Amino acid sequence: MRIGEIAALVGVTSRAIRHYHHIGLLPEPGRRANGYRAYSVRDAVVLARIRRLTELGLGLDEVRDVLADDAGRELVEVLVELDADLARQENEIRERRRRLARLLDGPVSAEEVVSPALAELLGTAPATDSPMAAKDREHLVLLDTTGVGSEVYAALRPLAEDPAVHALYERLDALAAAPLDDPRIVPLAADMAAAVPDEVLAAIPSGGPVMTGFGQALLDDYAPAQAEVVRRVMAALAARVAGRGTG
Amino acid sequence: MRIGEIAALVGVTSRAIRHYHHIGLLPEPGRRANGYRAYSVRDAVVLARIRRLTELGLGLDEVRDVLADDAGRELVEVLVELDADLARQENEIRERRRRLARLLDGPVSAEEVVSPALAELLGTAPATDSPMAAKDREHLVLLDTTGVGSEVYAALRPLAEDPAVHALYERLDALAAAPLDDPRIVPLAADMAAAVPDEVLAAIPSGGPVMTGFGQALLDDYAPAQAEVVRRVMAALAARVAGRGTG
DNA sequence: AGAAACGTTGACGCAACGGCAGGGTCAAGT
DNA sequence: ACTTGACCCTGCCGTTGCGTCAACGTTTCT
């Protein structure tokens, strides 16, 4: 048989067969005078074995191992391991499909591909055109992705609907073009720090090199006066944590 | 933030981030004086979006498409398509696990990774040390892989337990070193052809270039006298088919 | 001052082939 | 005799999503 014939017989492509030769999975058969590979029935039998094993999901090197030792011992091991692997994959896929179903269930936007808990929290917050509120929502989405956020949603729920919080956002918005010595900075920082519940404060990872860099980047993200407010808020919160730690 | 910081924050590797830069999925941020990349919170938000989408199973170019158009329209399309794809994969995996379970259920050997129908047929055949019978079993396994065999198993079942068939194998074995003019060749061919049931004859794919090459390889697989028997059997069967075709 | 732990670009490796380039070979038709 | 079409050959690049060096500069801690 030529390569195309054995390929059609067994149901694989000639290209795959040459690949098996290349990696030493299937020995190269003899050649005819014209250089064509000349396959025997035995080659077809081996190739069929390879095909059945790969169709089960075995990798080519696993197939090689199985074909190598004549006994069926190793085969059982490999198959059991393979089944465990397939079971894992199946669970992964199911999990993804569950999340997909939840996403497609409600309204979908690019930003709302988040955990259901955060999706609900963002849903309860009233629509606003405050740039600072929008920024905060982005930060929440960010925290959600890192897995940090999931514990603070409950504590944040009452804040989302609180008109007082809305007012804080508006006061922060108003500082967009303010100078660094604006008199509204200090009291706003105090009010904002006071609005942060203890539960949220406790859940925020306080230290570490990562948070250092993140904190700096966070400040860079705001206008100068607004950044000053954020800085003071963070300082006040840090003081609260320290005070409780020693008190 | 430096690359390691944003990576730890979002939960991906720095290498992955550089990869995203390389393929244009995530824009390169500005650099510090020392050449380090300087990331902002906005970068982290985008990166987190990328991570969530890839975790759902989207490819990187699909992620790029989704991030490209601001509306969530395309996202829904992609997600629906993705879900269909995942469903397909899930079914594939389930099918493979079903076959695996069937295999691991009974005794497993490297050759017995075959369809359950053939496995049963091979099981009913009595153990024999006839080389020709072993060869025939290999050929059956080969046919099973190609999908041709599944229709003839029922017709072959009675033959598997027939002592007369066993005698035929032994007569063929006896010709291993016989000359081409051995007087046992002609009557053996006649008896073997007579033993092939009509149902099997009808199910064998008669023509085509593939079977031509296979037939030649099949003959090469036997000793000269045995090949002569096989040749005569095939000729007799072909005559039977032709006779019925015209009669 | 030296080491550890970051950062930079660049390139190869992976699984299982598909596809193409740039040839040679063979049987059949014109 | 010539051409067409269907094969065959070797060899190399592309795929996906990064991991893993290599070889080097920077920052930081001790």
XYZ file of C-alpha atoms in Angstrom, chain B residues 17-126:
110
model
C 1.187 40.728 30.159
C 4.190 41.122 27.892
C 2.570 38.628 25.558
C -0.571 40.754 25.462
C 1.576 43.746 24.588
C 3.305 41.778 21.875
C 0.101 40.779 20.115
C -1.407 44.208 20.581
C -4.134 43.110 22.945
C -3.045 45.462 25.734
C -1.402 48.766 24.727
C 2.133 49.370 25.918
C 2.132 51.835 28.820
C 4.662 54.618 29.230
C 8.131 53.914 30.516
C 10.017 55.199 33.503
C 13.467 56.689 33.103
C 15.042 53.282 33.671
C 13.001 51.638 30.921
C 10.557 49.843 33.228
C 6.951 49.853 32.084
C 4.784 52.150 34.235
C 1.223 50.910 34.628
C -1.800 52.915 35.714
C -4.988 51.797 37.398
C -6.714 52.003 34.049
C -4.310 49.424 32.695
C -5.184 47.203 35.617
C -8.882 47.569 34.865
C -8.398 46.599 31.247
C -6.127 43.739 32.198
C -8.686 42.465 34.678
C -11.295 42.553 31.921
C -8.993 40.512 29.736
C -8.469 37.993 32.474
C -12.169 37.524 33.127
C -12.866 37.008 29.442
C -10.044 34.546 28.922
C -11.121 32.627 32.003
C -14.479 32.182 30.374
C -12.654 30.444 27.573
C -12.425 33.152 24.936
C -9.406 33.217 22.674
C -7.185 36.279 22.773
C -8.323 37.544 19.388
C -11.929 37.175 20.435
C -11.103 39.164 23.542
C -9.606 41.832 21.316
C -12.763 41.963 19.224
C -14.949 42.248 22.296
C -12.858 45.019 23.809
C -12.745 46.813 20.471
C -16.396 47.674 20.024
C -17.709 49.521 23.021
C -21.208 48.153 22.801
C -21.959 44.808 24.352
C -23.546 43.525 21.165
C -20.610 41.581 19.851
C -19.947 40.199 23.309
C -23.270 38.417 23.350
C -22.633 36.869 19.957
C -19.219 35.641 21.016
C -20.514 34.263 24.271
C -23.341 32.379 22.602
C -20.955 30.904 20.090
C -18.569 30.042 22.887
C -21.273 28.267 24.789
C -22.122 26.169 21.763
C -18.481 25.293 21.398
C -18.193 24.326 25.032
C -21.302 22.197 24.743
C -19.742 20.353 21.847
C -16.536 19.757 23.789
C -18.504 18.573 26.769
C -20.283 15.997 24.661
C -17.028 14.821 23.141
C -15.529 14.331 26.552
C -18.579 12.510 27.814
C -18.510 10.175 24.828
C -14.851 9.391 25.412
C -15.459 8.764 29.072
C -18.286 6.389 28.205
C -15.979 4.373 25.999
C -13.274 4.487 28.631
C -15.667 3.191 31.249
C -16.678 0.314 29.004
C -13.051 -0.531 28.406
C -12.066 -0.431 32.040
C -15.122 -2.465 32.883
C -13.838 -5.678 31.354
C -10.337 -7.097 30.960
C -8.089 -4.683 29.110
C -5.308 -5.513 26.715
C -3.648 -3.356 24.131
C -5.443 -5.146 21.321
C -8.840 -5.163 22.865
C -9.441 -1.442 22.639
C -12.171 -2.124 20.142
C -15.908 -1.767 19.754
C -17.926 -3.778 22.279
C -19.487 -5.816 19.478
C -16.126 -7.034 18.259
C -14.886 -7.518 21.802
C -17.737 -9.913 22.377
C -17.108 -11.742 19.132
C -13.442 -12.197 19.969
C -14.446 -13.364 23.413
C -16.683 -16.147 22.113
C -14.004 -17.483 19.787
C -12.109 -20.315 21.495
